Structure formats: structure tokens, C-alpha cells
Tab-separated table of C-alpha atoms and ligand atoms in Angstrom:
chain	number	residue	atom	x	y	z
B	11	MET	CA	-15.551	-71.609	-38.218
B	12	LEU	CA	-14.287	-74.859	-39.709
B	13	ARG	CA	-15.912	-77.992	-38.311
B	14	VAL	CA	-14.775	-81.589	-38.284
B	15	PRO	CA	-17.179	-83.477	-40.572
B	16	HIS	CA	-19.185	-86.303	-39.051
B	17	VAL	CA	-17.182	-89.528	-39.000
B	18	THR	CA	-17.714	-92.782	-37.103
B	19	LEU	CA	-15.025	-93.210	-34.446
B	20	HIS	CA	-13.943	-96.659	-33.262
B	21	ARG	CA	-12.080	-96.739	-29.963
B	22	PRO	CA	-10.517	-100.218	-29.652
B	23	ASN	CA	-8.649	-101.079	-26.457
B	24	ALA	CA	-6.503	-103.839	-27.960
B	25	LEU	CA	-4.181	-103.867	-30.972
B	26	ASP	CA	-5.722	-107.006	-32.498
B	27	LEU	CA	-9.156	-105.399	-32.317
B	28	ALA	CA	-7.854	-102.258	-34.036
B	29	LEU	CA	-6.265	-104.327	-36.821
B	30	GLU	CA	-9.440	-106.389	-37.304
B	31	THR	CA	-11.522	-103.214	-37.505
B	32	LEU	CA	-9.177	-101.796	-40.138
B	33	ALA	CA	-9.346	-105.056	-42.109
B	34	ALA	CA	-13.146	-105.110	-41.943
B	35	GLU	CA	-13.525	-101.458	-42.967
B	36	PRO	CA	-11.188	-100.764	-45.914
B	37	GLY	CA	-12.313	-97.112	-46.052
B	38	ALA	CA	-11.316	-96.424	-42.450
B	39	GLY	CA	-8.339	-94.297	-41.449
B	40	VAL	CA	-6.450	-94.074	-38.182
B	41	ILE	CA	-6.084	-91.203	-35.766
B	42	ALA	CA	-3.332	-90.972	-33.163
B	43	GLY	CA	-2.844	-87.538	-31.527
B	44	GLY	CA	-4.930	-85.941	-34.277
B	45	THR	CA	-2.733	-82.834	-34.460
B	46	ASP	CA	-2.307	-83.181	-38.213
B	47	LEU	CA	-5.320	-85.296	-39.116
B	48	VAL	CA	-7.940	-83.064	-37.484
B	49	PRO	CA	-6.883	-79.957	-39.471
B	50	ALA	CA	-6.841	-82.150	-42.611
B	51	LEU	CA	-10.426	-83.276	-41.882
B	52	LYS	CA	-11.524	-79.686	-41.327
B	53	TYR	CA	-9.943	-78.645	-44.630
B	54	GLY	CA	-11.558	-81.563	-46.438
B	55	LEU	CA	-8.153	-82.953	-47.435
B	56	CYS	CA	-9.219	-86.487	-46.549
B	57	ARG	CA	-12.600	-88.150	-46.120
B	58	PRO	CA	-12.235	-91.439	-44.242
B	59	GLU	CA	-15.444	-93.479	-43.934
B	60	ALA	CA	-14.522	-94.136	-40.286
B	61	LEU	CA	-11.606	-93.574	-37.947
B	62	VAL	CA	-9.867	-96.009	-35.644
B	63	ALA	CA	-8.432	-94.189	-32.604
B	64	LEU	CA	-5.043	-95.442	-31.471
B	65	SER	CA	-5.053	-93.599	-28.143
B	66	GLY	CA	-6.493	-96.588	-26.209
B	67	LEU	CA	-3.845	-99.022	-27.469
B	68	PRO	CA	-0.688	-100.018	-25.608
B	69	LEU	CA	1.599	-98.511	-28.262
B	70	GLY	CA	3.591	-96.117	-26.054
B	71	GLY	CA	6.891	-96.675	-24.323
B	72	ILE	CA	10.648	-96.488	-24.759
B	73	GLU	CA	12.687	-99.562	-23.882
B	74	PRO	CA	16.092	-101.135	-24.582
B	75	THR	CA	16.056	-104.483	-26.390
B	76	GLY	CA	19.704	-105.520	-26.052
B	77	SER	CA	21.288	-104.231	-29.245
B	78	ALA	CA	18.650	-101.567	-29.932
B	79	TRP	CA	16.060	-99.214	-28.455
B	80	ARG	CA	12.386	-99.713	-29.223
B	81	LEU	CA	10.114	-96.677	-29.314
B	82	GLY	CA	6.366	-97.318	-29.385
B	83	ALA	CA	4.466	-95.510	-32.130
B	84	GLY	CA	2.054	-94.111	-29.551
B	85	THR	CA	4.817	-92.391	-27.561
B	86	THR	CA	4.030	-88.697	-27.369
B	87	LEU	CA	6.630	-86.212	-28.534
B	88	TRP	CA	6.353	-84.665	-25.060
B	89	LYS	CA	7.632	-87.926	-23.592
B	90	LEU	CA	10.158	-88.438	-26.378
B	91	GLU	CA	11.815	-85.064	-25.824
B	92	ARG	CA	12.353	-86.032	-22.150
B	93	TRP	CA	14.023	-89.343	-23.021
B	94	ALA	CA	17.580	-89.502	-21.627
B	95	ALA	CA	18.776	-91.182	-24.831
B	96	PRO	CA	22.335	-92.545	-24.842
B	97	GLY	CA	25.045	-91.106	-27.129
B	98	ALA	CA	24.108	-90.464	-30.747
B	99	LEU	CA	20.481	-91.406	-30.039
B	100	GLY	CA	20.188	-88.073	-28.199
B	101	VAL	CA	19.361	-86.565	-31.599
B	102	VAL	CA	15.851	-88.054	-31.247
B	103	PRO	CA	14.745	-86.066	-28.172
B	104	ARG	CA	16.443	-82.977	-29.597
B	105	ALA	CA	14.527	-83.289	-32.899
B	106	ALA	CA	11.268	-84.029	-31.036
B	107	ALA	CA	11.688	-80.815	-29.045
B	108	LEU	CA	11.809	-78.847	-32.329
B	109	VAL	CA	8.338	-80.019	-33.461
B	110	ALA	CA	5.522	-77.452	-33.202
B	111	VAL	CA	4.782	-76.150	-29.674
B	112	PRO	CA	4.378	-77.852	-26.247
B	113	PRO	CA	0.543	-78.158	-26.393
B	114	VAL	CA	0.844	-79.912	-29.783
B	115	ARG	CA	3.711	-82.124	-28.598
B	116	SER	CA	1.711	-83.219	-25.560
B	117	ARG	CA	-0.775	-84.952	-27.917
B	118	ALA	CA	1.314	-85.632	-31.028
B	119	THR	CA	2.806	-89.107	-31.377
B	120	LEU	CA	5.911	-90.571	-32.920
B	121	GLY	CA	3.816	-92.744	-35.279
B	122	GLY	CA	1.819	-89.728	-36.440
B	123	ASN	CA	5.014	-87.797	-37.072
B	124	LEU	CA	6.517	-90.566	-39.189
B	125	CYS	CA	3.223	-91.056	-41.069
B	126	LEU	CA	2.725	-87.317	-41.542
B	127	ASP	CA	1.178	-86.445	-44.892
B	128	THR	CA	3.196	-84.299	-47.298
B	129	ARG	CA	2.279	-80.622	-47.399
B	130	CYS	CA	1.789	-77.922	-50.039
B	131	GLY	CA	0.737	-74.283	-49.808
B	132	PHE	CA	-1.723	-74.836	-52.656
B	133	LEU	CA	-3.419	-77.795	-50.999
B	134	ASN	CA	-3.254	-77.290	-47.230
B	135	GLN	CA	-5.994	-74.650	-47.440
B	136	THR	CA	-9.727	-74.548	-46.864
B	137	ALA	CA	-12.028	-76.097	-49.464
B	138	PHE	CA	-13.292	-72.560	-50.230
B	139	TRP	CA	-9.748	-71.292	-50.919
B	140	ARG	CA	-9.009	-74.296	-53.131
B	141	SER	CA	-12.263	-73.917	-55.080
B	142	GLY	CA	-10.741	-70.983	-57.012
B	143	ARG	CA	-8.479	-73.335	-59.012
B	144	PRO	CA	-8.886	-76.693	-60.735
B	145	ALA	CA	-8.117	-79.693	-58.548
B	146	CYS	CA	-4.446	-80.633	-58.590
B	147	PHE	CA	-2.924	-84.143	-58.815
B	148	LYS	CA	-3.054	-84.717	-55.073
B	149	ALA	CA	-6.731	-83.702	-54.975
B	150	GLY	CA	-7.564	-86.073	-57.846
B	151	GLY	CA	-7.103	-83.584	-60.704
B	152	GLU	CA	-4.642	-83.354	-63.581
B	153	VAL	CA	-2.504	-80.298	-62.908
B	154	CYS	CA	0.104	-79.104	-60.454
B	155	HIS	CA	-0.128	-75.442	-59.427
B	156	VAL	CA	3.454	-75.378	-58.165
B	157	VAL	CA	5.143	-76.848	-61.226
B	158	PRO	CA	2.915	-75.807	-64.149
B	159	GLY	CA	3.105	-78.411	-66.886
B	160	GLY	CA	4.576	-80.881	-64.404
B	161	ALA	CA	3.511	-84.518	-64.509
B	162	LYS	CA	3.433	-85.311	-60.796
B	163	CYS	CA	2.809	-83.959	-57.317
B	164	HIS	CA	5.743	-82.333	-55.512
B	165	ALA	CA	4.157	-81.958	-52.062
B	166	CYS	CA	6.822	-81.572	-49.402
B	167	HIS	CA	7.779	-84.036	-46.652
B	168	GLN	CA	8.118	-81.953	-43.484
B	169	SER	CA	8.371	-84.406	-40.591
B	170	ASP	CA	11.158	-83.482	-38.163
B	171	LEU	CA	11.704	-86.945	-36.728
B	172	ALA	CA	11.873	-88.866	-40.001
B	173	PRO	CA	15.244	-87.431	-41.186
B	174	ALA	CA	16.799	-87.910	-37.728
B	175	LEU	CA	15.586	-91.528	-37.467
B	176	VAL	CA	16.562	-92.387	-41.050
B	177	ALA	CA	20.038	-91.023	-40.261
B	178	LEU	CA	20.213	-93.362	-37.239
B	179	GLY	CA	19.320	-96.356	-39.446
B	180	ALA	CA	15.989	-96.991	-37.692
B	181	THR	CA	13.622	-99.774	-38.728
B	182	VAL	CA	9.834	-99.862	-38.307
B	183	LEU	CA	7.486	-102.668	-37.308
B	184	LEU	CA	4.290	-102.604	-39.388
B	185	ARG	CA	1.300	-104.825	-38.617
B	186	THR	CA	-1.951	-105.796	-40.285
B	187	ALA	CA	-4.581	-108.296	-39.136
B	188	ARG	CA	-2.789	-110.884	-41.305
B	189	GLY	CA	0.810	-110.427	-40.259
B	190	GLU	CA	3.724	-108.102	-39.751
B	191	ARG	CA	6.820	-106.865	-41.530
B	192	ILE	CA	9.919	-104.973	-40.526
B	193	LEU	CA	11.562	-102.569	-42.925
B	194	PRO	CA	14.106	-99.766	-42.851
B	195	LEU	CA	12.265	-96.536	-42.045
B	196	GLU	CA	13.572	-94.947	-45.239
B	197	ASP	CA	11.786	-97.644	-47.279
B	198	LEU	CA	8.438	-96.570	-45.801
B	199	TYR	CA	8.579	-93.466	-47.999
B	200	THR	CA	7.635	-93.681	-51.664
B	201	GLY	CA	8.952	-90.301	-52.795
B	202	ARG	CA	5.518	-89.520	-54.270
B	203	GLY	CA	4.012	-86.245	-53.100
B	204	ASP	CA	0.446	-87.507	-53.524
B	205	VAL	CA	0.955	-90.938	-51.896
B	206	PRO	CA	3.964	-90.480	-49.609
B	207	LEU	CA	3.728	-93.713	-47.581
B	208	GLY	CA	4.112	-97.298	-48.725
B	209	LEU	CA	1.719	-98.656	-46.069
B	210	HIS	CA	-0.456	-101.601	-47.113
B	211	PRO	CA	-4.239	-101.309	-46.602
B	212	GLY	CA	-5.118	-101.636	-42.915
B	213	GLU	CA	-1.469	-101.470	-41.867
B	214	LEU	CA	-0.351	-99.772	-38.648
B	215	LEU	CA	3.078	-98.532	-37.726
B	216	CYS	CA	3.526	-100.104	-34.276
B	217	SER	CA	7.088	-99.321	-33.220
B	218	VAL	CA	10.462	-97.992	-34.274
B	219	GLU	CA	13.740	-99.694	-33.485
B	220	ILE	CA	17.048	-97.822	-33.419
B	221	PRO	CA	20.256	-99.883	-33.398
B	222	THR	CA	22.629	-98.929	-30.593
B	223	PRO	CA	25.922	-97.893	-32.229
B	224	GLY	CA	28.818	-100.125	-31.217
B	225	VAL	CA	31.565	-97.561	-31.918
B	226	PRO	CA	32.081	-93.878	-31.106
B	227	SER	CA	29.359	-92.084	-33.010
B	228	GLY	CA	27.490	-88.809	-33.117
B	229	ALA	CA	24.313	-87.462	-34.680
B	230	ALA	CA	22.776	-84.041	-35.093
B	231	TYR	CA	19.664	-82.448	-36.577
B	232	GLN	CA	19.441	-78.873	-37.817
B	233	LYS	CA	16.191	-77.173	-38.805
B	234	LEU	CA	15.372	-73.880	-40.492
B	235	ARG	CA	11.884	-72.445	-39.995
B	236	VAL	CA	10.289	-69.043	-40.301
B	237	ARG	CA	9.041	-68.746	-36.707
B	238	ARG	CA	11.337	-70.427	-34.225
B	239	GLY	CA	8.399	-70.915	-31.870
B	240	MET	CA	6.323	-73.353	-33.915
B	241	ASP	CA	6.834	-73.821	-37.644
B	242	PHE	CA	7.345	-76.909	-39.790
B	243	PRO	CA	10.867	-77.120	-41.269
B	244	ALA	CA	11.466	-75.155	-44.476
B	245	VAL	CA	14.620	-77.252	-44.837
B	246	SER	CA	16.467	-79.501	-42.396
B	247	ALA	CA	19.505	-81.766	-42.240
B	248	ALA	CA	20.324	-84.830	-40.147
B	249	VAL	CA	23.809	-86.336	-40.011
B	250	TYR	CA	25.052	-89.518	-38.324
B	251	VAL	CA	28.764	-90.383	-38.254
B	252	GLU	CA	30.869	-93.192	-36.816
B	253	GLN	CA	34.531	-92.803	-35.904
B	254	ASP	CA	37.214	-95.525	-35.865
B	255	PRO	CA	40.024	-95.653	-33.249
B	256	ALA	CA	42.295	-93.644	-35.578
B	257	GLY	CA	39.785	-90.787	-35.605
B	258	VAL	CA	38.647	-91.446	-39.181
B	259	CYS	CA	35.008	-91.474	-40.245
B	260	ARG	CA	34.068	-95.082	-40.983
B	261	GLY	CA	30.355	-94.653	-41.672
B	262	ALA	CA	27.978	-91.769	-42.358
B	263	ARG	CA	24.357	-91.094	-43.167
B	264	VAL	CA	23.203	-87.724	-44.449
B	265	VAL	CA	19.489	-86.962	-44.766
B	266	LEU	CA	17.817	-83.738	-45.869
B	267	GLY	CA	14.275	-82.810	-44.837
B	268	ALA	CA	11.657	-80.588	-46.495
B	269	VAL	CA	13.371	-80.427	-49.896
B	270	ALA	CA	11.597	-83.385	-51.515
B	271	SER	CA	8.532	-85.596	-51.047
B	272	LEU	CA	10.513	-87.891	-48.735
B	273	PRO	CA	13.428	-87.674	-46.270
B	274	LEU	CA	16.242	-87.413	-48.826
B	275	ARG	CA	19.411	-89.484	-48.350
B	276	VAL	CA	22.480	-87.924	-49.988
B	277	PRO	CA	24.824	-90.850	-50.793
B	278	GLU	CA	27.333	-88.563	-52.548
B	279	ALA	CA	27.841	-86.600	-49.305
B	280	GLU	CA	28.057	-89.830	-47.279
B	281	ALA	CA	30.776	-91.209	-49.590
B	282	LEU	CA	32.803	-88.019	-49.187
B	283	LEU	CA	32.624	-88.144	-45.370
B	284	GLU	CA	33.589	-91.812	-45.143
B	285	GLY	CA	37.351	-92.244	-44.845
B	286	SER	CA	37.868	-88.569	-43.972
B	287	THR	CA	38.323	-86.633	-40.745
B	288	LEU	CA	35.637	-84.189	-41.852
B	289	GLU	CA	38.282	-81.607	-42.686
B	290	PRO	CA	37.064	-78.302	-44.211
B	291	ALA	CA	37.635	-79.327	-47.852
B	292	VAL	CA	35.594	-82.502	-47.354
B	293	LEU	CA	32.785	-80.575	-45.653
B	294	ASP	CA	32.792	-78.064	-48.540
B	295	ALA	CA	32.466	-80.845	-51.127
B	296	ALA	CA	29.788	-82.702	-49.129
B	297	ALA	CA	27.823	-79.472	-48.584
B	298	ALA	CA	27.934	-78.888	-52.358
B	299	ALA	CA	26.579	-82.433	-52.862
B	300	CYS	CA	23.684	-81.613	-50.507
B	301	VAL	CA	22.899	-78.408	-52.384
B	302	ALA	CA	22.923	-80.326	-55.675
B	303	ALA	CA	20.664	-83.072	-54.298
B	304	ALA	CA	18.073	-80.697	-52.805
B	305	ARG	CA	15.304	-79.912	-55.323
B	306	PRO	CA	12.815	-77.774	-53.378
B	307	VAL	CA	9.866	-76.237	-55.207
B	308	LYS	CA	7.790	-73.240	-54.223
B	309	ASN	CA	5.138	-74.902	-52.081
B	310	VAL	CA	6.236	-74.219	-48.497
B	311	ASP	CA	7.760	-71.266	-46.624
B	312	LEU	CA	10.838	-69.487	-48.054
B	313	THR	CA	12.080	-69.488	-51.628
B	314	PRO	CA	13.428	-72.662	-53.262
B	315	ALA	CA	16.776	-70.927	-54.001
B	316	TYR	CA	17.247	-69.979	-50.350
B	317	ARG	CA	16.196	-73.411	-49.069
B	318	LYS	CA	18.566	-75.094	-51.528
B	319	LYS	CA	21.468	-72.952	-50.335
B	320	MET	CA	20.544	-73.554	-46.684
B	321	ALA	CA	20.582	-77.329	-47.238
B	322	GLY	CA	24.380	-76.994	-47.510
B	323	VAL	CA	24.623	-74.672	-44.500
B	324	LEU	CA	22.496	-76.901	-42.248
B	325	PHE	CA	24.363	-80.010	-43.403
B	326	ARG	CA	27.685	-78.420	-42.440
B	327	ARG	CA	26.388	-77.419	-38.979
B	328	ALA	CA	24.908	-80.849	-38.374
B	329	ALA	CA	28.053	-82.647	-39.588
B	330	ARG	CA	30.306	-80.616	-37.280
B	331	GLU	CA	27.999	-81.148	-34.301
B	332	ALA	CA	27.722	-84.890	-35.001
B	333	TRP	CA	31.515	-85.260	-35.359
B	334	GLU	CA	32.148	-83.383	-32.104
B	335	GLY	CA	29.678	-85.749	-30.418
B	336	CYS	CA	31.762	-88.858	-31.283
E	22	LIG	C1	0.599	-75.767	-35.257
E	22	LIG	C2	1.247	-77.034	-35.715
E	22	LIG	C3	2.617	-77.059	-35.927
E	22	LIG	C4	3.247	-78.227	-36.353
E	22	LIG	N1	4.592	-78.213	-36.515
E	22	LIG	C5	5.237	-79.358	-36.865
E	22	LIG	C6	6.661	-79.363	-36.991
E	22	LIG	O1	7.345	-78.362	-36.755
E	22	LIG	N2	7.264	-80.527	-37.359
E	22	LIG	C7	6.549	-81.674	-37.588
E	22	LIG	O2	7.167	-82.700	-37.896
E	22	LIG	N3	5.198	-81.698	-37.474
E	22	LIG	C8	4.525	-80.572	-37.108
E	22	LIG	N4	3.158	-80.577	-36.980
E	22	LIG	C9	2.397	-81.768	-37.401
E	22	LIG	C10	2.032	-82.757	-36.285
E	22	LIG	O3	1.672	-82.083	-35.095
E	22	LIG	C11	3.164	-83.719	-35.924
E	22	LIG	O4	3.786	-84.217	-37.083
E	22	LIG	C12	2.680	-84.888	-35.057
E	22	LIG	O5	3.773	-85.657	-34.616
E	22	LIG	C13	1.648	-85.791	-35.733
E	22	LIG	O6	1.331	-86.801	-34.800
E	22	LIG	P1	-0.180	-87.145	-34.420
E	22	LIG	O7	-0.121	-88.262	-33.439
E	22	LIG	O8	-0.920	-85.941	-33.970
E	22	LIG	O9	-0.714	-87.644	-35.824
E	22	LIG	P2	-2.200	-87.667	-36.400
E	22	LIG	O10	-2.621	-86.282	-36.745
E	22	LIG	O11	-3.105	-88.450	-35.516
E	22	LIG	O12	-1.939	-88.526	-37.719
E	22	LIG	C14	-1.134	-88.043	-38.755
E	22	LIG	C15	-1.196	-89.071	-39.903
E	22	LIG	O13	-0.512	-90.251	-39.527
E	22	LIG	C16	-1.386	-91.384	-39.586
E	22	LIG	N5	-0.998	-92.218	-38.448
E	22	LIG	C17	-0.872	-91.817	-37.155
E	22	LIG	N6	-0.383	-92.816	-36.416
E	22	LIG	C18	-0.224	-93.882	-37.246
E	22	LIG	C19	0.253	-95.216	-37.047
E	22	LIG	N7	0.677	-95.647	-35.859
E	22	LIG	N8	0.285	-96.043	-38.121
E	22	LIG	C20	-0.135	-95.627	-39.346
E	22	LIG	N9	-0.570	-94.366	-39.578
E	22	LIG	C21	-0.617	-93.509	-38.547
E	22	LIG	C22	-2.780	-90.812	-39.518
E	22	LIG	O14	-3.716	-91.659	-40.141
E	22	LIG	C23	-2.602	-89.497	-40.255
E	22	LIG	O15	-2.660	-89.728	-41.640
E	22	LIG	C24	2.482	-79.413	-36.563
E	22	LIG	C25	1.102	-79.384	-36.350
E	22	LIG	C26	0.492	-78.225	-35.934
E	22	LIG	C27	-0.984	-78.231	-35.669
E	23	LIG	S1	2.645	-80.012	-55.392
E	23	LIG	FE1	1.155	-79.636	-57.055
E	23	LIG	S2	-0.074	-81.530	-57.177
E	23	LIG	FE2	1.047	-81.589	-55.227
E	23	LIG	S3	-0.352	-80.729	-53.695
E	23	LIG	FE3	0.872	-79.015	-54.470
E	23	LIG	S4	-0.281	-78.137	-56.199
E	23	LIG	FE4	-1.130	-80.154	-55.720
């Protein structure tokens, strides 16, 4: 049986206290729902000197702020999937409902989902299993077992909510003991498999803000997984579109999931959709752009060739659904 190694757990009941603890203990990590971090601790994938629990902090909640909706990082996915979100924002509860299984979603948080570590079939294994090979880049070594001869880590970004929220143009509020910053969610991701997040030391993701679209708009998220009941995405696609009064697409965001080390925007597909009515020829060309942009490697379920092809299929389904939702 795998055990969680001993680690000091701080349980602050105020955000300032949590931030001060993180500033005072540079080797400390944070734990929200623990649905991803606890398995990682058991597998020895991370060794924080201490953990700061976020469960006692007032980080939950979903509220309108005038021109946007603010979602607290501590909001559980269980609560998120029950959110009666207006219009295009309905893609958020629908994507939340596709994460894992109900018992996991009852603990898992939005912040944990957006800060999810990248995954790889050669790393997300027990220490015993991994001991049969030299350590790879992400484990501090100098090889990659997925791309032999490669110069970097290609671990896969498999969050379900990140592509949907990037497609909606969400921003995140990040705080440390010394201050705060707001940045587009897509800028949180570095694209590096071994260090996927651009968080500063001691920084917490506190909330997500989604602008309320001012024009007819629609959004959709499509996910392919091996077992419909509970798996991470093997590939996914999120599409957001805006329609002008003449029925022409005046803005689009296309984001692929699980085919890179970050949620992957596809600007070529977005440019094709803009100014069109999403007629079949445009969808064909944009789907081809998605297939070209997707560069999956063999480190999660299903073959890279199949996932690459399905990036186009899922894009097309998501684009049609989003357009019909306008
Ligand atoms: C069986 C199973 C199936 C799963 N299937 C899916 C799936 O289909 N799709 C999917 O997306 N995920 C899946 N997951 C992963 C995970 O359950 C979810 O991503 C979940 O939302 C993580 O949230 P959490 O609160 O449990 O995060 P935690 O496990 O507590 O934390 C995850 C990471 O985020 C960091 N973190 C958490 N909150 C913050 C914050 N506010 N600021 C800064 N850093 C933070 C932690 O330090 C840690 O590194 C699955 C997990 C399991 C066990
Ligand atoms: S992609 Fe390569 S370097 Fe990254 S975790 Fe997998 S085996 Fe390790």
C-alpha cells in the first residue's frame, strides 16, 4: 500500500496568514482538494517541506461583478457544475461535469484544476516502477523516455477547465504576501512540461474572472477519453465564438487540450472563423489548422496519430455547438 509521506500541515483560517506562511517557508507547497496532490505525494513526484491547506480559507463562491463573473479558486467542481451560468459561460459547468467522477469532484477545486501538474505515463508511476529507468528531465535527470534524444520534457497538460476558461478569455487573480497581479489565464502556462506554471514563489491563485460577452456568443467543450466514466482527456477542444447582427463571426478563440504542455491556442483556426459564417469549407480548413497545431507525443492514453486526428474532429463538433449557441 502506498502511504502519504510525513509532511507538516499548516491549516490557516485567513488568506493573509496563508500567504505569510508561504512567504516564511519557501519549501512549502499548497493543497486544495488534494485529489491530484495526494497521489503525487504517494508516488514521490513532489516532496514539499510543508503544506499549506487552502480548505479553511474563504476562497469559494461564484458571483457577478458587473461586467464579469468571479469564481473563487476554492469553489469545488461539484458546486461549479451546478452553476446556472448565463449564455456562453455555460461551458464552464459543462466542462466541470466532465472531470473525473462525483466523489473526486466533491473535493476537487477550480484552483487545483487550473494549477494541475502536467502528466506523463513514464512519470506518474510509483517510485518502484520508475526505478527501472534513469531519471527523466522532469525528475531531475537528463533524458526523456517519450522522445528519446529530445532536449526537453513533453509532459501533457490535461486539465479540463483550463481550455474552456482560456477560450472564454478568463483572467486570474494571483496573490503573494507582498502584492497581487492579474493576468490572462493563458499567460499562467509556460508551455514547459517540467515547470508548467508561471507562479512566483509563495503565490496563490485566488480567483478567476470571466468577462460577460456583450454580443450573441456561444462556447463549447468537447473531450475524448478512454473511459467515459472518469478519465483525463486524451485530447479536447474548446471553442468560443461571437456573432454580429448580420450573422457573421466577429471573434473566435480556439483552444486544444491534452496535445501539448499547455492549453494550446490555435490562432490560424481563429483567423479562419473570424469573418465567416462557419460554413463547411471554413470548418474544414480550421479543423486542418487544429490537426497541424496539435503535436501530441506518446505519454498519455491513445496513440499520438489518433489524438492528432481527433483534435480536428473535436474542434469541428465544438465549433458547431458553439455557433448554434449564439
Ligand atoms: C481518478 C481521478 C480522475 C481525474 N480525472 C480528471 C479529469 O478528467 N480532468 C481533470 O482536469 N482532472 C482530473 N483529475 C485531477 C484532479 O482531480 C482535478 O484536476 C482537480 O480539479 C484538482 O483540484 P484539487 O483541488 O484536488 O487540487 P490539489 O490536488 O489540491 O492540487 C493540485 C495542484 O494545484 C496546486 N494548487 C491547488 N490550488 C491552488 C491555488 N489556489 N493556487 C496555487 N496552486 C494551487 C497544488 O499545489 C497542486 O500542485 C482526476 C483525479 C483523479 C484522482
Ligand atoms: S515527457 Fe519525458 S521528461 Fe517529461 S515526464 Fe515524460 S519521460 Fe519525463
